[in-house]
CSV table of C-alpha atoms in Angstrom, one decimal:
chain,number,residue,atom,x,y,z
A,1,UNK,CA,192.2,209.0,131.8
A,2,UNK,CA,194.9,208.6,134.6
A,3,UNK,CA,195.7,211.4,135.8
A,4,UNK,CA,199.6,212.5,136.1
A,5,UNK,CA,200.9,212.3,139.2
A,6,UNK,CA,203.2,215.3,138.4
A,7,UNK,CA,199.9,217.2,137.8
A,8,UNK,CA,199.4,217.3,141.8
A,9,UNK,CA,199.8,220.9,142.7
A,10,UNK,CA,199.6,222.8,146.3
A,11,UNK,CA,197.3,225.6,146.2
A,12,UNK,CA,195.7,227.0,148.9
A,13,UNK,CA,192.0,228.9,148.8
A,14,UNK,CA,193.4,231.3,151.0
A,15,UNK,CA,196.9,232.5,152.3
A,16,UNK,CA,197.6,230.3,155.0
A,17,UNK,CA,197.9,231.5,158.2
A,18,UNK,CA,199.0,228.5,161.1
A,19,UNK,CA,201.5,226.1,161.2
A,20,UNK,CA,202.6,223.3,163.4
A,21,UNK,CA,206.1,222.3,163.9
A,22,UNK,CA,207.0,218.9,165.0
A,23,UNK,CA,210.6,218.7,166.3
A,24,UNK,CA,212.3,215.2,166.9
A,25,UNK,CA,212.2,214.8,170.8
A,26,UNK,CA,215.7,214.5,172.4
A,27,UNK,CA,217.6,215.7,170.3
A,28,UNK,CA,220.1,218.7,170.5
A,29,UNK,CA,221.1,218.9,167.2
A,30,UNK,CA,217.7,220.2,166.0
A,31,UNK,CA,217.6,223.1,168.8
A,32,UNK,CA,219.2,225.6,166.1
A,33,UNK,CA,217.2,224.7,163.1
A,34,UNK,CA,214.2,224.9,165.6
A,35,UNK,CA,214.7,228.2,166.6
A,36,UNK,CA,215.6,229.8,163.2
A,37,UNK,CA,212.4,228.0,161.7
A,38,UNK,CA,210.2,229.2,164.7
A,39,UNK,CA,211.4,232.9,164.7
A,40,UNK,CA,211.2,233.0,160.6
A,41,UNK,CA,207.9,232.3,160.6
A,42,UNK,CA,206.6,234.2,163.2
A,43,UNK,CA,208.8,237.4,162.3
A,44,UNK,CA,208.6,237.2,159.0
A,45,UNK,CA,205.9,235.5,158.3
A,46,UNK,CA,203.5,236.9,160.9
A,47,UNK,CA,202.4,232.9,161.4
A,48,UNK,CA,200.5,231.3,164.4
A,49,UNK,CA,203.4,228.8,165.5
A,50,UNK,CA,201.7,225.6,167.2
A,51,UNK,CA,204.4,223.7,168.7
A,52,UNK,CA,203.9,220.6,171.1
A,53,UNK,CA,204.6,221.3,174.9
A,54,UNK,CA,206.6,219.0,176.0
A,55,UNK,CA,209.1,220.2,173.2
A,56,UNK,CA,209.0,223.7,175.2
A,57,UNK,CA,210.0,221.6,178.2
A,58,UNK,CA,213.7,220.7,176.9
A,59,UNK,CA,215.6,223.0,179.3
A,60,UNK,CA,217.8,224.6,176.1
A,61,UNK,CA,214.9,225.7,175.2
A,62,UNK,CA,213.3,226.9,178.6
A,63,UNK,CA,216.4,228.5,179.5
A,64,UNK,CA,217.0,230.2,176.2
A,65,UNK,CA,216.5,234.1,177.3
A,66,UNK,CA,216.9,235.4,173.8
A,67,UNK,CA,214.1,232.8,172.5
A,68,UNK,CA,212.0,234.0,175.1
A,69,UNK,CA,209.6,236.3,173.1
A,70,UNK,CA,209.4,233.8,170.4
A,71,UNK,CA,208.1,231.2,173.0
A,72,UNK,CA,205.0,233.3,174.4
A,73,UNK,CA,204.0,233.7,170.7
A,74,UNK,CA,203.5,229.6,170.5
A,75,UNK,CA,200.2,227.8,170.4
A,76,UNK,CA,200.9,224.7,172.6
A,77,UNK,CA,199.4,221.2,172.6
A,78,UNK,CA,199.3,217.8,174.4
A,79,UNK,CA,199.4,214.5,172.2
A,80,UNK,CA,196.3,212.7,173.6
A,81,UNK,CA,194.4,215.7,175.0
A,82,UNK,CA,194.2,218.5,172.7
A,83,UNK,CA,192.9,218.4,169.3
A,84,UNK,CA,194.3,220.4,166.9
A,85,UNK,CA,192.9,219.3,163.5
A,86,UNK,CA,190.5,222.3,162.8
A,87,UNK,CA,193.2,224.5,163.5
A,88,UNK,CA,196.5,223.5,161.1
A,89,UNK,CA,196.9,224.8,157.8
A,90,UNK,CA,199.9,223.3,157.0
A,91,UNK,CA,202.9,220.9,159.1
A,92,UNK,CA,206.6,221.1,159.0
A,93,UNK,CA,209.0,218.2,160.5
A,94,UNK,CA,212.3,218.4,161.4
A,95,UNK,CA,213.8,214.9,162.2
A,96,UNK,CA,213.7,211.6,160.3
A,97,UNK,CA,211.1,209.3,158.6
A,98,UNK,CA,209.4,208.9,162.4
A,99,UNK,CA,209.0,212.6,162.9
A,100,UNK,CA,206.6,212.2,159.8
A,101,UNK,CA,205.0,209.2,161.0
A,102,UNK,CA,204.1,210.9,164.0
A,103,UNK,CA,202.7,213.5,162.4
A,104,UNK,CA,200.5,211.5,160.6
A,105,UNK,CA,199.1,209.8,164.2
A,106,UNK,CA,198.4,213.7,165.3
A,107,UNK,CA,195.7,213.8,162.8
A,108,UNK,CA,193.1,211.1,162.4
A,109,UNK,CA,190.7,212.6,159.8
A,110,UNK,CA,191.9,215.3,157.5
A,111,UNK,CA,195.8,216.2,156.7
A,112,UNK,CA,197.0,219.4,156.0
A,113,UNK,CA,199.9,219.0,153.9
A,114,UNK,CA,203.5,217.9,155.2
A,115,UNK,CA,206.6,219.5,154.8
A,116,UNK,CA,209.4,217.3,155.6
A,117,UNK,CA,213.1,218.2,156.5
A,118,UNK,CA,215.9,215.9,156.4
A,119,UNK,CA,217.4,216.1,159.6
A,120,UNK,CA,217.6,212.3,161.1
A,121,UNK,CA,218.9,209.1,160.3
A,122,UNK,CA,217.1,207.7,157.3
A,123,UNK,CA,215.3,210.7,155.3
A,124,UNK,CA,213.5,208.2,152.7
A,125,UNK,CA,209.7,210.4,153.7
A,126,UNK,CA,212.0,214.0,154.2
A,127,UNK,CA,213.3,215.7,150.9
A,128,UNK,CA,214.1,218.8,152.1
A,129,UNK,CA,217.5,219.9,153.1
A,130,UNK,CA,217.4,223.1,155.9
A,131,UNK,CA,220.2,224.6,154.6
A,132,UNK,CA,218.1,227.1,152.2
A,133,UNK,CA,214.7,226.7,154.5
A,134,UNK,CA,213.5,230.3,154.2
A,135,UNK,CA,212.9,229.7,150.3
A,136,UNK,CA,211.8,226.6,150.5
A,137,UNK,CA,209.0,227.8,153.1
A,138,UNK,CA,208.0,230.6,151.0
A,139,UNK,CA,207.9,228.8,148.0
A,140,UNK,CA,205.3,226.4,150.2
A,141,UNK,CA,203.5,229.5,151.6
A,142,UNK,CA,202.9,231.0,148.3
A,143,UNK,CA,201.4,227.4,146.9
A,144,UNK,CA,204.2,226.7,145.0
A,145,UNK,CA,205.2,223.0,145.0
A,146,UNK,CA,204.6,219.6,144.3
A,147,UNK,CA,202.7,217.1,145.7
A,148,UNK,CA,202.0,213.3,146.8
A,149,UNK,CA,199.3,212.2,148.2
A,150,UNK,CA,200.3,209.3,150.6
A,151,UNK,CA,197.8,206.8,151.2
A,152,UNK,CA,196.8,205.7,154.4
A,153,UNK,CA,195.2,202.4,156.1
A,154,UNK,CA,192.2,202.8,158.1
A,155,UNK,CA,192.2,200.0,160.1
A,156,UNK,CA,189.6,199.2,163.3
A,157,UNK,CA,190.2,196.5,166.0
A,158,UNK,CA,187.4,194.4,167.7
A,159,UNK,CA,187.8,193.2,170.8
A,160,UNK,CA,185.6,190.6,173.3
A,161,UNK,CA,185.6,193.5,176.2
A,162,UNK,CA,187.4,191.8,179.1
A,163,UNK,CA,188.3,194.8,181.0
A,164,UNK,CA,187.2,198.8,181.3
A,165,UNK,CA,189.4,201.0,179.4
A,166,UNK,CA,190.7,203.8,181.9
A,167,UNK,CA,189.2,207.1,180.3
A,168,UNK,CA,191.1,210.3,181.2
A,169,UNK,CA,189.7,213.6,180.1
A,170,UNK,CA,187.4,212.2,177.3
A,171,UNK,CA,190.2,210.5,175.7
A,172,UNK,CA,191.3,206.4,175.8
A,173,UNK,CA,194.6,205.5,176.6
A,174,UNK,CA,195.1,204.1,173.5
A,175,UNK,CA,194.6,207.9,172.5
A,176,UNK,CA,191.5,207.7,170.4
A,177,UNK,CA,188.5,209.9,171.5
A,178,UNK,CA,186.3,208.4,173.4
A,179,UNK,CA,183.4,210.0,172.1
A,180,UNK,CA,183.9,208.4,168.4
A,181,UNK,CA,184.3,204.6,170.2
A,182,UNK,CA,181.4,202.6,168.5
A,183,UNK,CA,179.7,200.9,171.8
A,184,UNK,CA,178.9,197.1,171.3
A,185,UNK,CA,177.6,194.3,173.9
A,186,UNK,CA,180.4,192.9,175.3
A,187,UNK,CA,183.0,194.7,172.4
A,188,UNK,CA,185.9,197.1,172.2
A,189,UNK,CA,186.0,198.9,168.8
A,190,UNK,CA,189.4,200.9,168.7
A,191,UNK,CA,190.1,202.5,165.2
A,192,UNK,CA,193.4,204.0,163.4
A,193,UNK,CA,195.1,206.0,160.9
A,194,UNK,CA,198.2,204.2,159.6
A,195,UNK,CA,200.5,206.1,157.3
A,196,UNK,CA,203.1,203.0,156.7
A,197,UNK,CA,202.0,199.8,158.2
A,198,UNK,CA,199.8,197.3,159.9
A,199,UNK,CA,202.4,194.8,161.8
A,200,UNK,CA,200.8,191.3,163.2
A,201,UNK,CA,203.3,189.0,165.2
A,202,UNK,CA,204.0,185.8,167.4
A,203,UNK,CA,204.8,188.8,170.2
A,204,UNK,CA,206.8,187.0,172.8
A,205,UNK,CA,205.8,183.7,172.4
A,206,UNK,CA,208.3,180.4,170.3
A,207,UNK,CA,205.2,178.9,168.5
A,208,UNK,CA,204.5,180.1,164.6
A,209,UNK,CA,202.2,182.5,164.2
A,210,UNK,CA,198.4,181.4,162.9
A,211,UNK,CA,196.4,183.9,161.3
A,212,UNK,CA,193.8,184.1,159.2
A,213,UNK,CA,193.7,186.6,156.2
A,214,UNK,CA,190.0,187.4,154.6
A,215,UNK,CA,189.6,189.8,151.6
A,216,UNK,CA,186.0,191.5,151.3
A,217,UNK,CA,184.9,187.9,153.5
A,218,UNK,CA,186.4,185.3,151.5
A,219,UNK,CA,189.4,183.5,153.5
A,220,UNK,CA,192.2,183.9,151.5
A,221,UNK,CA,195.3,182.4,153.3
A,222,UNK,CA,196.4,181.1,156.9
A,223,UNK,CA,199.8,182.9,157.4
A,224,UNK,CA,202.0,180.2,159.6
A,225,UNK,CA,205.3,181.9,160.3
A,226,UNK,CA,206.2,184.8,162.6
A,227,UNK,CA,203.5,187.5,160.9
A,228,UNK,CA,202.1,189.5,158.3
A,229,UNK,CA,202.7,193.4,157.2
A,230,UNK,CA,199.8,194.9,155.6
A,231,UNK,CA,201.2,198.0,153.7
A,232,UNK,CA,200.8,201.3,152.1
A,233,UNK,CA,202.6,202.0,149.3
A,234,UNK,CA,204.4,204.3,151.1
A,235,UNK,CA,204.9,201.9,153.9
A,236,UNK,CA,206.1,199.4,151.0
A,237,UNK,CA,209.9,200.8,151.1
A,238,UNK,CA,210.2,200.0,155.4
A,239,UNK,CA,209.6,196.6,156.9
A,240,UNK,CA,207.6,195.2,153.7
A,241,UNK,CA,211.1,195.6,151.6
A,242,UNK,CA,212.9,194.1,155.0
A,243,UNK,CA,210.7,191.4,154.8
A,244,UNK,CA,211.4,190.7,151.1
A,245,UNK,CA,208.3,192.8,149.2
A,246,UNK,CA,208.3,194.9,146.3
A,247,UNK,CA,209.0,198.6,146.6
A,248,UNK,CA,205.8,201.0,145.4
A,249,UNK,CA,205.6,204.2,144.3
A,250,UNK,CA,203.0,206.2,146.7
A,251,UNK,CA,200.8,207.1,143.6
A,252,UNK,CA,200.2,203.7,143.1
A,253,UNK,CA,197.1,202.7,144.7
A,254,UNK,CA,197.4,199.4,146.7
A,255,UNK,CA,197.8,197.7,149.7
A,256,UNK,CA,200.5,195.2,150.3
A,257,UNK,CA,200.5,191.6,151.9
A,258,UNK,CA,203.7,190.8,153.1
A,259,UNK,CA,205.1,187.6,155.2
A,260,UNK,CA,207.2,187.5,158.0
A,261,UNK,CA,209.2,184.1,157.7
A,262,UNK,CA,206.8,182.1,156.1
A,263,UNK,CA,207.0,178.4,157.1
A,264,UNK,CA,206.3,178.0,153.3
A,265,UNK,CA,208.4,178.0,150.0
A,266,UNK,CA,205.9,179.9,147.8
A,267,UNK,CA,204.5,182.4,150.2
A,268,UNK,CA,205.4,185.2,148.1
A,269,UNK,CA,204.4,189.0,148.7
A,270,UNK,CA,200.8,190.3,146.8
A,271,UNK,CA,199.7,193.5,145.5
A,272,UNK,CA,195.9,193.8,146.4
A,273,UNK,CA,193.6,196.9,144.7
A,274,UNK,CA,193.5,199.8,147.0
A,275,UNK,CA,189.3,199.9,148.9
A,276,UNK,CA,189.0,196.2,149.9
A,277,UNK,CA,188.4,195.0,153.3
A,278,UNK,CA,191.2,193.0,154.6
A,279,UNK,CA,190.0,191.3,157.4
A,280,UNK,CA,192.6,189.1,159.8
A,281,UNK,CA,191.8,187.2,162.9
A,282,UNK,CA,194.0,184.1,165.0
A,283,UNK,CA,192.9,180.6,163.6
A,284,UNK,CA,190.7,178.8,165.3
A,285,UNK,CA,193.5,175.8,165.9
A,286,UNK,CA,196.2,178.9,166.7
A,287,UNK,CA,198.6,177.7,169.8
A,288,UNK,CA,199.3,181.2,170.8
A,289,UNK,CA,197.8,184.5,170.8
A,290,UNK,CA,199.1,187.6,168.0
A,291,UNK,CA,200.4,191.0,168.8
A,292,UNK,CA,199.9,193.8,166.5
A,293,UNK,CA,201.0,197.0,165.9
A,294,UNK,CA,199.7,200.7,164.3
A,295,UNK,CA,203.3,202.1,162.4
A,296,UNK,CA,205.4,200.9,165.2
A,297,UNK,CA,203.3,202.2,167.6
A,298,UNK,CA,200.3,201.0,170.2
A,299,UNK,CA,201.0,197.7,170.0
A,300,UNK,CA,198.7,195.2,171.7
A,301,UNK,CA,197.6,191.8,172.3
A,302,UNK,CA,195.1,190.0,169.9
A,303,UNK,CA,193.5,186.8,171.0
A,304,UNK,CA,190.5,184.5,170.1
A,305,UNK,CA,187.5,186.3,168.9
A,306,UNK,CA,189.2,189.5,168.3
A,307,UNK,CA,189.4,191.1,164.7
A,308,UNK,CA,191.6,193.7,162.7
A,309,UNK,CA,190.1,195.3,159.5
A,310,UNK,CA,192.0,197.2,157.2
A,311,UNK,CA,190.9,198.8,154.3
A,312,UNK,CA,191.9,202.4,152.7
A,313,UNK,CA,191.5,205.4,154.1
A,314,UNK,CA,189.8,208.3,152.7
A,315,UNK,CA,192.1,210.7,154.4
A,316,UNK,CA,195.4,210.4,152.6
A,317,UNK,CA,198.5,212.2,154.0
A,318,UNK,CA,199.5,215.3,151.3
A,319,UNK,CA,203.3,215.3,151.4
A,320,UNK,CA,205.2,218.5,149.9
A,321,UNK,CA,207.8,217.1,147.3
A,322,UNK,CA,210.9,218.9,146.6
A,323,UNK,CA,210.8,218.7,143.3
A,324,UNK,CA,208.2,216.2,141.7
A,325,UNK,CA,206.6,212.8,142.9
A,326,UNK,CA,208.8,210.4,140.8
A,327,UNK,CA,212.2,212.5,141.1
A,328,UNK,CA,211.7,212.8,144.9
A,329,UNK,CA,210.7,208.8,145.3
A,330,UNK,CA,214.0,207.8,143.0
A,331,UNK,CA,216.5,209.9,144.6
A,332,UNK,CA,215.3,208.4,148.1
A,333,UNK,CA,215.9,204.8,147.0
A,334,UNK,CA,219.0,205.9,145.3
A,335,UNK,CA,220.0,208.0,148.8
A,336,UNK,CA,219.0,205.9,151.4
A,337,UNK,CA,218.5,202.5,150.4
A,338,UNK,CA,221.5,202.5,147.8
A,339,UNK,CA,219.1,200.6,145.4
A,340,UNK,CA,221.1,199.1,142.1
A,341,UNK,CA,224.6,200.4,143.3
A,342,UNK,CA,226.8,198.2,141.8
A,343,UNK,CA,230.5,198.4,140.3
A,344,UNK,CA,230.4,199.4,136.3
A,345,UNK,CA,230.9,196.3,134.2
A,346,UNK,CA,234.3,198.0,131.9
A,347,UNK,CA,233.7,198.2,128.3
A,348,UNK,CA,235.6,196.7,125.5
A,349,UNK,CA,239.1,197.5,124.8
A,350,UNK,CA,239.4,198.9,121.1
A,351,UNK,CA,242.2,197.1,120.6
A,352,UNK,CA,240.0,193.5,121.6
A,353,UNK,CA,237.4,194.6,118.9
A,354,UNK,CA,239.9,194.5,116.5
């Protein structure tokens, strides 16, 4: 049987008891929301409020005497340096589609679940509205809400070692802990959660792109043009539907190979079966080297000999739904993308039927 993916409940074994709050960076608008958010949970709530440091740094925060005993209640962290993931019982983000992304980068194993408000530009991944946040966070405290569990790609990079990585406190610059970095001869084995995509590109050079893509070994296409996207299905509604791909519902499980600007007429987007190994590497005959990319983020040069494989994860993201999986998911594309908005075609006059 397939299971119903309005059957996904929250429930928690216990009462939660910690929460982190991501805040969009830079952005004054989300100051207020912030501090109502942060003092409802710790006053009312009697939550442990873990909060990123360099978000206590923005001087209207800093300077805010009357959020001052607020403040000294906060857990603090450092992206990079501290790990948190033992300690989280649940995640609330206020900002845009990013914020969530982010999130997700904070946490390479195990999720707790995400609560996502609507406060920046796009809001596809962020159902919530804050205007009626203290029900909505009670509602998600007592285990009552929906839920989605968003795929994610794990995806590891192998590269011929051609210089020492700089190792600062334990942890890479790349940010992944230095202690889980498999050690080869002559090898650099960097690995990756990736909530919405896997971006490989022509980077900065004029010549096509010339990769090879293998599924579970078997060379299945040379991609000539400026790049693949390998995709979640959550991933399938940002650069993959930019790029001309199918939109997926996050309960679908797959993984999505998507052109960029194929030199080829019938290069069309695929739907691949969530668990194999995608493996891609530069062509032997490539003019130039790749660059790829983890969500928009660490991006990095790939040349000769080096590898990306990407398969899924076993540590999905669990993303709080306002009201169910497929409501959620339809009014997004309806909201934010505008998808089938078109003028009514009128009906027939009676008088014509006649």
């Amino acid at each position: 049987h397939i299971q119903d993916p309005a059957s996904q409940r929250l429930t928690w074994n216990k009462p939660p008891k910690s929460v982190l709050v991501i805040k969009k960076i830079r952005d004054a608008s989300l100051l207020q929301p912030f501090k109502e958010l942060c003092m409802y949970l710790t006053e009312e709530n009697n939550m442990i409020v873990y909060v990123e440091k360099k978000v206590l740094e923005d001087p209207a925060i800093a300077n805010d005497e009357n959020f001052g005993p607020v403040k000294k209640k906060f857990c603090t962290f450092r992206e990079d340096y501290d790990d948190i993931s033992n300690q989280i019982d649940f995640i609330i983000c206020l900002g845009g589609d990013g914020t969530l992304l982010y999130a997700s980068s904070l946490f390479q194993g195990s999720v707790p679940p995400v609560m996502a408000f609507h406060l920046g530009s796009l809001g596809f991944l962020t159902p919530f509205n804050f205007e009626n946040f203290q029900s909505q966070v009670t509602q998600v405290i007592e285990g009552n809400a929906a839920l989605v569990l968003r795929s994610r790609l794990k995806v590891k990079v192998v590269k011929e070692h051609r210089e020492k990585a700089t190792v600062q406190n334990g942890i890479e610059e790349n940010g992944v802990v230095s202690a889980n970095l498999e050690k080869e001869v002559g090898k650099q084995i960097m690995q990756y959660q990736v909530l919405n995509e896997v971006v490989v590109d022509r980077g900065p050079s004029s010549y096509l792109s010339n990769v090879d893509v293998f599924l579970d070994g078997h060379l299945i296409t040379t991609v000539q043009g400026d790049g693949v996207i390998v995709s979640t299905p959550t991933g399938s509604t940002a650069y993959a539907a930019a790029a001309g791909a199918s939109m997926i519902h996050p309960n679908v499980p797959a993984i999505m190979i998507t052109p960029i600007c194929p030199h080829s007429l019938s290069f069309r987007p695929i739907v691949v079966p969530a668990g194999v190994e995608l493996k891609i590497m530069l062509s032997p005959d490539a003019r130039n080297t790749a660059w790829v990319s983890f969500d928009g983020r660490k991006r990095q040069e790939i040349c000769h000999g080096d590898s990306i494989s990407i398969t899924t994860s076993c540590y999905p993201l669990p993303s709080i739904c306002f009201r169910d999986p497929v409501s959620d998911w339809f009014e997004s594309l309806a909201e934010c993308l505008h998808w089938n908005v078109r003028k009514k075609q009128n009906n027939f006059a009676v008088e014509e039927e006649e």
